[in-house]
Coordinates of C-alpha atoms in Angstrom, one line a residue:
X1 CA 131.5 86.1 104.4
X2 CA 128.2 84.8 105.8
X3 CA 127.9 87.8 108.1
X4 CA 128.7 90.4 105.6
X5 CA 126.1 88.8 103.4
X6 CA 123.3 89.5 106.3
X7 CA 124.5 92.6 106.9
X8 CA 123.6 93.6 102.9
X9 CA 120.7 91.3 103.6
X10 CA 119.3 93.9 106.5
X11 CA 120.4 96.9 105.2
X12 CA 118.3 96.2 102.3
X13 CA 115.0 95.4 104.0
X14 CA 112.8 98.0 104.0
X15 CA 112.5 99.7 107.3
X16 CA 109.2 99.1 109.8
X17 CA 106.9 101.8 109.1
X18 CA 106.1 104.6 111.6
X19 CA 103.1 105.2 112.9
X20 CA 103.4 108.8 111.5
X21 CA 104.3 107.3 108.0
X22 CA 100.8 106.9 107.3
X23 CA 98.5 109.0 104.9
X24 CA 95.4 107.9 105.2
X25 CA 91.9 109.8 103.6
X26 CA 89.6 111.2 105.7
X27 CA 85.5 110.8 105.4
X28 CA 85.6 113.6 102.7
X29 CA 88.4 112.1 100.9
X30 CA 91.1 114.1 102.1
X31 CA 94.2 113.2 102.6
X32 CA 95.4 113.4 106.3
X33 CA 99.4 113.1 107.1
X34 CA 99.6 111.3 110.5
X35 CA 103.1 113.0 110.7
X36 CA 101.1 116.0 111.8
X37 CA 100.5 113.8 114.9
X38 CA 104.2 113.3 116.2
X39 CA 104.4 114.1 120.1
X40 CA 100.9 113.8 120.8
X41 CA 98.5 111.5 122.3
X42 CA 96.1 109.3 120.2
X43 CA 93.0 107.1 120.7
X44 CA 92.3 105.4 117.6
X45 CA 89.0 103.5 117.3
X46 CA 87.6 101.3 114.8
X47 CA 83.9 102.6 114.8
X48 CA 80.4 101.2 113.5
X49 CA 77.1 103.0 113.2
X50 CA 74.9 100.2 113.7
X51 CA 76.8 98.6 116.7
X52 CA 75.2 98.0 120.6
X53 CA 78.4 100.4 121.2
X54 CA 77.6 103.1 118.7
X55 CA 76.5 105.7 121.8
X56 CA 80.3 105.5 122.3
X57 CA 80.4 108.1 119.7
X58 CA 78.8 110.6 122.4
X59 CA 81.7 109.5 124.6
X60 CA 84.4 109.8 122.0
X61 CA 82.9 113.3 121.7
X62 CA 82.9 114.6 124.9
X63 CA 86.5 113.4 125.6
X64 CA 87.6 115.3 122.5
X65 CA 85.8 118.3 124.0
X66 CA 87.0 118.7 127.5
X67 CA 90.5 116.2 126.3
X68 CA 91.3 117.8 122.8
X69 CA 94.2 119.6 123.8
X70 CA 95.7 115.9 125.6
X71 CA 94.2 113.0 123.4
X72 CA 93.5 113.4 119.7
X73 CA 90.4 110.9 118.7
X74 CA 90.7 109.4 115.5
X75 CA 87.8 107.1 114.7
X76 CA 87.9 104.2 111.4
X77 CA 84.8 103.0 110.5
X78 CA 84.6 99.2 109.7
X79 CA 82.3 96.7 108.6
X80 CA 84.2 93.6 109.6
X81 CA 81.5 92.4 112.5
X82 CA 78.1 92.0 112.0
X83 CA 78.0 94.1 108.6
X84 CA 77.1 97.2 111.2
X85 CA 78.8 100.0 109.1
X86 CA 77.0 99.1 105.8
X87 CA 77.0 103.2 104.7
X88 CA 78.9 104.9 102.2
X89 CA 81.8 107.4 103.6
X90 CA 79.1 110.1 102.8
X91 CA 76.5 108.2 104.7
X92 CA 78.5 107.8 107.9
X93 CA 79.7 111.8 107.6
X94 CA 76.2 112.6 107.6
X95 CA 74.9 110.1 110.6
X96 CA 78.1 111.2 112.7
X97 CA 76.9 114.8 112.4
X98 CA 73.4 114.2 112.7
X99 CA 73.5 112.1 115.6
X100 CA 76.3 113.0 117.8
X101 CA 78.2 116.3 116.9
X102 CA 80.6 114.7 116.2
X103 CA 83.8 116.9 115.0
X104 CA 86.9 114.8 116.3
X105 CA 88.8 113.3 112.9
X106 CA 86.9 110.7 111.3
X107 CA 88.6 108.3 108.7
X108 CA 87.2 107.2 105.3
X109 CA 86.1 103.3 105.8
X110 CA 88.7 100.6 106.4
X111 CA 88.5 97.0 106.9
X112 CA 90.5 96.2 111.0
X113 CA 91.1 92.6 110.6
X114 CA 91.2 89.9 108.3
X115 CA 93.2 89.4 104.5
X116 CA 92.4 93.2 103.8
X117 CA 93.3 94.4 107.1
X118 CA 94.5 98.4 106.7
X119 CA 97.7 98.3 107.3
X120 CA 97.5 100.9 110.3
X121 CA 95.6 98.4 111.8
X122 CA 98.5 95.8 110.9
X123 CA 100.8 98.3 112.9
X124 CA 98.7 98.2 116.0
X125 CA 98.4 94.5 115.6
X126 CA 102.3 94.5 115.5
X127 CA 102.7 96.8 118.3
X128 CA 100.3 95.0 120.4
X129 CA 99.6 91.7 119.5
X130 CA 95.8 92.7 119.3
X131 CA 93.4 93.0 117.3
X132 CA 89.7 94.5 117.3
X133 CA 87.5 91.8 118.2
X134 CA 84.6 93.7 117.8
X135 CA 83.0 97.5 117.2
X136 CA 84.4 100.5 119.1
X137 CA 87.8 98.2 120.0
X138 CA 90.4 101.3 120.8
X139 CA 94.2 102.3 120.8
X140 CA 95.8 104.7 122.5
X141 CA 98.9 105.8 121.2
X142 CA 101.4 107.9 123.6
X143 CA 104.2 110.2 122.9
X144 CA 106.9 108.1 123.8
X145 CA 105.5 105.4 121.4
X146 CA 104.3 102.8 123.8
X147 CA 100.6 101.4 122.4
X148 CA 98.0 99.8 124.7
X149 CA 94.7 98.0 123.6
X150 CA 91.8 98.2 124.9
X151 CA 88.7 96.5 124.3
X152 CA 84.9 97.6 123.3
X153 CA 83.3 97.6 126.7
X154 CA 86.0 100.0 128.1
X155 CA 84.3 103.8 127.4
X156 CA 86.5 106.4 126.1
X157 CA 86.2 108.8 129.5
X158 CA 87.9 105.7 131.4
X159 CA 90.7 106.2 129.3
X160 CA 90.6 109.7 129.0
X161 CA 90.7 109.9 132.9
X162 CA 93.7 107.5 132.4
X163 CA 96.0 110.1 130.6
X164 CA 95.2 113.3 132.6

């Protein structure tokens, strides 16, 4: 009897969500289906405009330039350390542009850590056991589903050079 009840009992919890379960708006407020995603690589950052590491964003560039067709970039504003990504979505559109070309996917602003974390960012916790610690912390996210952290100093062509 006990085991048939925790049988119901499981089959009623609600399932862990995928990675490619999320929809999540963009810096213009668009919706983007991370289902479009499936089978590919991904290096997702948590990204800051006023941050000792905000020249990563050149980096994160130029890996999506000569990378793009192996490693999708997909950077998440945040304003959890140090109050360095103070802008509106517009704002940080514009300074992204303006400052480093920057065309890789770019994700409206989320809080990484803390009661509000986003709950993609609860995933990677999950999948990881990490967290960002600071600006420009990164994921990347392989086919096969295996997730590895990496912290801010590490620059994106490291990892980049890691996957070819």
């Amino acid at each position: 009897m006990k085991t048939a009840f925790l049988l119901i009992l499981i089959a009623m919890m609600p399932a862990a969500p995928s990675l490619y379960d999320f929809k999540i708006n963009s810096l213009e407020g668009k919706s983007v289906d991370f289902s479009q995603f499936k089978g590919k690589t991904l290096l997702i950052v948590n990204t800051a405009s006023e941050c000792g590491y905000t020249p990563q964003y050149a980096d994160l560039q130029e890996v999506h330039k000569q990378f793009g067709n192996k490693i999708t970039i997909l950077g998440f504003p945040a304003n959890n350390f140090g109050g360095q990504e103070p802008g509106s979505n517009a704002q940080i559109a514009s300074f992204c542009q303006k400052n480093y070309g920057v065309t890789f996917q770019m994700f409206e602003k989320i809080s990484v850590k803390g009661d509000d974390q986003h709950p993609l960012y609860a995933w990677l916790k999950e999948k990881t056991g990490k967290e960002p610690s600071w600006n420009f912390c990164k994921y990347l996210v392989k086919p096969d589903g295996s997730v590895t952290f990496y912290p801010s100093k590490v620059k994106p062509m490291e990892i980049a050079n890691e996957v070819k």
